[in-house]
Amino acid sequence: VNWGAAYVGIQMVVQPGPLSGEATQALGGVAFDPHLYQTLVDPFPEVGSEESELAWAETELRAIRANRDSLRPSHLVEFVLGLIEDADTVRDVLFLGAGWGRDVYMIKKARPQWRCVGVELSKELLSMGDDFRREEGIRVESFSLGEMLPFEDKSFDAILSLGFMSKLYDQAALPVVQELLRVGRKGIYHLEDARGPEEALKLKQNSLPSIYSHFERIAEPKPVLVKGQDSGFLFYKVAI
């Protein structure tokens, strides 16, 4: 599912209190795009099959290949990277659900001083981007749910998830979170869809606060607002 395109160009703020009321902490400052705003507030079109998701990824990869010299980091990338605390001290970053490598590539363009590594479940998506990653010098590793991530303890200053956890049941999310806490050094940052399984994407409605509480960590949700209205997306920052 093309999470990146769904968020690009959206004015986002995070409300530290309940869902209702005015936003008090501006985190975005990016240009408002009404078409992409509609993409966010409407239910995502559900990917009908693995084949259709792969076809979309192939189209996206061709477009980025054709325009790579003129591409700039997306508003989504800048928005999320702007949420990372003590960013000047960050060097090693892990990105969950990196697909064929798009988001790792965009992070590299936005923060060339960082060493960003992705992980991806789909062998087909990984294979699709082999040549591109080799050309651009970016790294995405394969992993499987329930297995250890292929990294040493405390390898990363920051770990990013853009919707990855929204598609996991609690049973699968628990060992993933355990691994994130193992390989992380400072913080884990989630931007997740909380609209529930009645919406698109076949969301599993796991509770990140509950999952992190198993490991004595606090994951406090902050609603993401678009033009002052709740979007159904939540931001979490978890200290390691």
Short mmCIF file of C-alpha atoms in Angstrom, two decimals:
data_model
loop_
_atom_site.label_atom_id
_atom_site.label_comp_id
_atom_site.label_asym_id
_atom_site.label_seq_id
_atom_site.Cartn_x
_atom_site.Cartn_y
_atom_site.Cartn_z
CA VAL A 1 0.00 0.00 0.00
CA ASN A 2 1.43 3.36 -1.01
CA TRP A 3 1.48 5.10 2.34
CA GLY A 4 3.90 7.79 1.19
CA ALA A 5 1.67 9.13 -1.55
CA ALA A 6 -1.27 9.22 0.82
CA TYR A 7 0.42 11.69 3.14
CA VAL A 8 2.52 13.86 0.82
CA GLY A 9 1.75 17.57 0.90
CA ILE A 10 -0.58 17.53 3.89
CA GLN A 11 -0.61 20.15 6.63
CA MET A 12 -0.33 18.11 9.82
CA VAL A 13 -0.46 19.06 13.46
CA VAL A 14 -0.48 16.89 16.53
CA GLN A 15 -2.94 17.47 19.32
CA PRO A 16 -1.41 16.43 22.67
CA GLY A 17 -4.75 16.11 24.45
CA PRO A 18 -8.08 14.41 23.66
CA LEU A 19 -9.40 14.01 20.14
CA SER A 20 -11.63 17.08 20.33
CA GLY A 21 -10.53 20.71 20.50
CA GLU A 22 -7.95 22.86 18.76
CA ALA A 23 -4.48 21.66 17.89
CA THR A 24 -1.85 23.27 20.06
CA GLN A 25 1.44 22.00 18.68
CA ALA A 26 2.21 22.61 15.01
CA LEU A 27 4.55 20.01 13.58
CA GLY A 28 4.20 20.48 9.85
CA GLY A 29 4.10 23.83 8.16
CA VAL A 30 3.96 22.20 4.73
CA ALA A 31 1.71 23.31 1.88
CA PHE A 32 -1.90 22.12 1.90
CA ASP A 33 -2.81 19.95 -1.06
CA PRO A 34 -6.60 19.41 -1.37
CA HIS A 35 -6.31 16.35 -3.62
CA LEU A 36 -3.95 14.57 -1.26
CA TYR A 37 -5.94 15.76 1.73
CA GLN A 38 -8.91 13.91 0.27
CA THR A 39 -6.69 10.85 -0.12
CA LEU A 40 -6.02 10.92 3.61
CA VAL A 41 -9.46 11.64 5.03
CA ASP A 42 -11.31 9.20 2.75
CA PRO A 43 -10.87 5.48 3.35
CA PHE A 44 -7.82 4.23 1.53
CA PRO A 45 -8.63 2.21 -1.59
CA GLU A 46 -8.11 -1.35 -0.55
CA VAL A 47 -5.48 -3.30 -2.42
CA GLY A 48 -7.42 -6.22 -3.82
CA SER A 49 -4.52 -8.60 -4.23
CA GLU A 50 -0.80 -8.96 -3.84
CA GLU A 51 -0.52 -8.70 -7.61
CA SER A 52 -2.18 -5.26 -7.69
CA GLU A 53 0.12 -3.99 -4.94
CA LEU A 54 3.15 -5.18 -6.88
CA ALA A 55 1.84 -3.55 -10.06
CA TRP A 56 1.46 -0.24 -8.21
CA ALA A 57 4.98 -0.54 -6.82
CA GLU A 58 6.38 -1.19 -10.29
CA THR A 59 4.67 1.94 -11.62
CA GLU A 60 6.03 3.97 -8.72
CA LEU A 61 9.55 2.64 -9.21
CA ARG A 62 9.51 3.52 -12.91
CA ALA A 63 8.35 7.06 -12.11
CA ILE A 64 11.09 7.60 -9.54
CA ARG A 65 13.73 6.20 -11.88
CA ALA A 66 12.64 8.62 -14.59
CA ASN A 67 12.67 11.66 -12.29
CA ARG A 68 15.30 10.87 -9.70
CA ASP A 69 17.53 13.84 -10.57
CA SER A 70 14.72 16.34 -9.93
CA LEU A 71 13.10 14.63 -6.95
CA ARG A 72 13.04 16.40 -3.62
CA PRO A 73 12.22 14.84 -0.24
CA SER A 74 8.45 14.63 0.16
CA HIS A 75 6.49 16.61 2.72
CA LEU A 76 5.80 13.33 4.48
CA VAL A 77 9.50 12.61 4.88
CA GLU A 78 10.22 16.12 6.15
CA PHE A 79 7.22 16.00 8.50
CA VAL A 80 8.23 12.71 10.10
CA LEU A 81 11.93 13.51 10.27
CA GLY A 82 11.04 16.79 11.94
CA LEU A 83 9.46 14.84 14.81
CA ILE A 84 12.68 13.06 15.73
CA GLU A 85 14.16 14.41 18.93
CA ASP A 86 17.82 15.45 19.06
CA ALA A 87 18.05 14.98 15.30
CA ASP A 88 21.54 16.47 15.23
CA THR A 89 22.81 13.48 17.18
CA VAL A 90 21.10 10.88 14.97
CA ARG A 91 23.28 8.82 12.64
CA ASP A 92 21.71 5.36 12.28
CA VAL A 93 18.03 4.98 11.35
CA LEU A 94 15.85 1.91 10.75
CA PHE A 95 12.75 2.14 8.54
CA LEU A 96 10.02 -0.53 8.87
CA GLY A 97 8.18 -1.73 5.79
CA ALA A 98 10.60 -0.20 3.31
CA GLY A 99 9.20 -1.98 0.26
CA TRP A 100 11.55 -1.80 -2.72
CA GLY A 101 13.42 1.09 -1.07
CA ARG A 102 11.47 4.27 -1.84
CA ASP A 103 11.34 5.71 1.67
CA VAL A 104 14.94 4.84 2.48
CA TYR A 105 15.90 6.60 -0.76
CA MET A 106 13.89 9.70 0.18
CA ILE A 107 15.36 9.79 3.68
CA LYS A 108 18.84 9.58 2.16
CA LYS A 109 18.03 12.62 0.00
CA ALA A 110 16.62 14.52 2.98
CA ARG A 111 19.35 13.59 5.47
CA PRO A 112 22.45 12.42 3.58
CA GLN A 113 24.45 12.44 6.82
CA TRP A 114 22.27 9.64 8.22
CA ARG A 115 22.80 5.94 7.65
CA CYS A 116 19.27 4.65 6.97
CA VAL A 117 18.50 0.94 6.59
CA GLY A 118 15.10 -0.54 5.75
CA VAL A 119 13.47 -3.88 6.44
CA GLU A 120 10.72 -5.46 4.34
CA LEU A 121 8.52 -8.57 4.58
CA SER A 122 7.75 -8.98 0.87
CA LYS A 123 10.42 -10.86 -1.07
CA GLU A 124 8.77 -9.74 -4.33
CA LEU A 125 9.05 -6.04 -3.45
CA LEU A 126 12.65 -6.51 -2.40
CA SER A 127 13.53 -8.25 -5.62
CA MET A 128 11.84 -5.54 -7.67
CA GLY A 129 14.14 -2.85 -6.30
CA ASP A 130 17.45 -4.75 -6.37
CA ASP A 131 18.95 -2.78 -9.25
CA PHE A 132 17.69 0.59 -8.00
CA ARG A 133 19.09 0.05 -4.50
CA ARG A 134 22.42 -1.03 -5.90
CA GLU A 135 22.58 2.08 -8.13
CA GLU A 136 21.68 4.42 -5.27
CA GLY A 137 23.69 2.71 -2.55
CA ILE A 138 20.72 2.07 -0.27
CA ARG A 139 20.10 -0.98 1.87
CA VAL A 140 16.89 -2.86 2.63
CA GLU A 141 17.02 -6.20 4.45
CA SER A 142 14.51 -9.02 4.38
CA PHE A 143 12.85 -10.23 7.56
CA SER A 144 9.95 -12.44 8.59
CA LEU A 145 7.43 -11.96 11.37
CA GLY A 146 8.43 -13.85 14.49
CA GLU A 147 12.12 -13.81 13.64
CA MET A 148 14.89 -11.61 14.98
CA LEU A 149 15.79 -8.54 12.99
CA PRO A 150 19.20 -8.97 11.28
CA PHE A 151 20.94 -6.34 13.42
CA GLU A 152 23.00 -6.18 16.59
CA ASP A 153 21.60 -4.83 19.84
CA LYS A 154 21.29 -1.03 20.03
CA SER A 155 22.15 -0.50 16.35
CA PHE A 156 19.83 2.47 15.64
CA ASP A 157 19.33 5.93 17.10
CA ALA A 158 15.82 6.19 15.63
CA ILE A 159 13.30 3.70 14.26
CA LEU A 160 10.47 4.82 11.95
CA SER A 161 7.15 3.14 11.15
CA LEU A 162 4.71 4.75 8.70
CA GLY A 163 1.68 2.50 8.92
CA PHE A 164 3.60 -0.75 9.27
CA MET A 165 2.21 -1.65 12.70
CA SER A 166 -1.37 -0.79 11.65
CA LYS A 167 -1.52 -3.99 9.62
CA LEU A 168 -0.43 -6.43 12.32
CA TYR A 169 -2.47 -8.34 14.87
CA ASP A 170 -1.34 -8.08 18.50
CA GLN A 171 0.09 -11.58 18.28
CA ALA A 172 2.42 -10.54 15.46
CA ALA A 173 3.06 -7.01 16.74
CA LEU A 174 4.40 -8.12 20.15
CA PRO A 175 7.58 -9.82 18.89
CA VAL A 176 8.15 -7.00 16.39
CA VAL A 177 8.07 -4.42 19.18
CA GLN A 178 10.37 -6.60 21.28
CA GLU A 179 12.87 -6.57 18.43
CA LEU A 180 12.55 -2.80 17.95
CA LEU A 181 13.40 -2.27 21.60
CA ARG A 182 16.38 -4.58 21.23
CA VAL A 183 17.93 -2.90 18.19
CA GLY A 184 17.02 0.69 19.11
CA ARG A 185 19.14 3.11 21.14
CA LYS A 186 16.99 6.21 21.63
CA GLY A 187 13.48 6.40 20.20
CA ILE A 188 10.82 4.68 18.09
CA TYR A 189 8.44 6.84 16.03
CA HIS A 190 5.11 5.60 14.70
CA LEU A 191 2.64 7.30 12.37
CA GLU A 192 -0.22 4.79 12.27
CA ASP A 193 -3.78 4.46 10.98
CA ALA A 194 -6.22 4.09 13.87
CA ARG A 195 -9.51 4.12 11.97
CA GLY A 196 -10.15 0.45 12.56
CA PRO A 197 -10.92 -2.69 10.58
CA GLU A 198 -14.17 -1.32 9.14
CA GLU A 199 -12.05 0.97 6.95
CA ALA A 200 -9.73 0.00 4.13
CA LEU A 201 -6.29 -1.61 4.44
CA LYS A 202 -7.73 -4.50 6.49
CA LEU A 203 -6.49 -2.81 9.67
CA LYS A 204 -6.02 -5.08 12.66
CA GLN A 205 -6.72 -2.47 15.34
CA ASN A 206 -3.90 -3.52 17.62
CA SER A 207 -3.22 -1.30 20.61
CA LEU A 208 0.31 0.03 20.54
CA PRO A 209 0.06 1.43 24.09
CA SER A 210 -0.98 -2.01 25.33
CA ILE A 211 1.76 -3.75 23.37
CA TYR A 212 4.48 -1.42 24.62
CA SER A 213 3.19 -1.75 28.18
CA HIS A 214 4.23 -5.41 28.04
CA PHE A 215 7.79 -4.12 27.90
CA GLU A 216 7.29 -1.36 30.47
CA ARG A 217 7.37 1.39 27.86
CA ILE A 218 4.88 4.20 27.30
CA ALA A 219 3.39 4.82 23.85
CA GLU A 220 1.10 7.83 24.22
CA PRO A 221 -1.03 8.48 21.10
CA LYS A 222 -1.29 12.00 19.73
CA PRO A 223 -4.01 12.49 17.09
CA VAL A 224 -2.88 13.88 13.76
CA LEU A 225 -5.13 16.71 12.64
CA VAL A 226 -5.64 17.96 9.10
CA LYS A 227 -7.00 21.51 8.85
CA GLY A 228 -8.00 21.28 12.52
CA GLN A 229 -9.92 18.02 12.16
CA ASP A 230 -9.08 14.55 13.39
CA SER A 231 -7.74 12.45 10.51
CA GLY A 232 -7.93 9.08 12.26
CA PHE A 233 -4.14 8.80 12.27
CA LEU A 234 -2.03 8.69 15.43
CA PHE A 235 1.55 9.66 16.15
CA TYR A 236 3.53 7.85 18.86
CA LYS A 237 7.00 8.50 20.21
CA VAL A 238 8.42 5.75 22.40
CA ALA A 239 11.57 6.31 24.43
CA ILE A 240 13.95 3.36 24.61
#
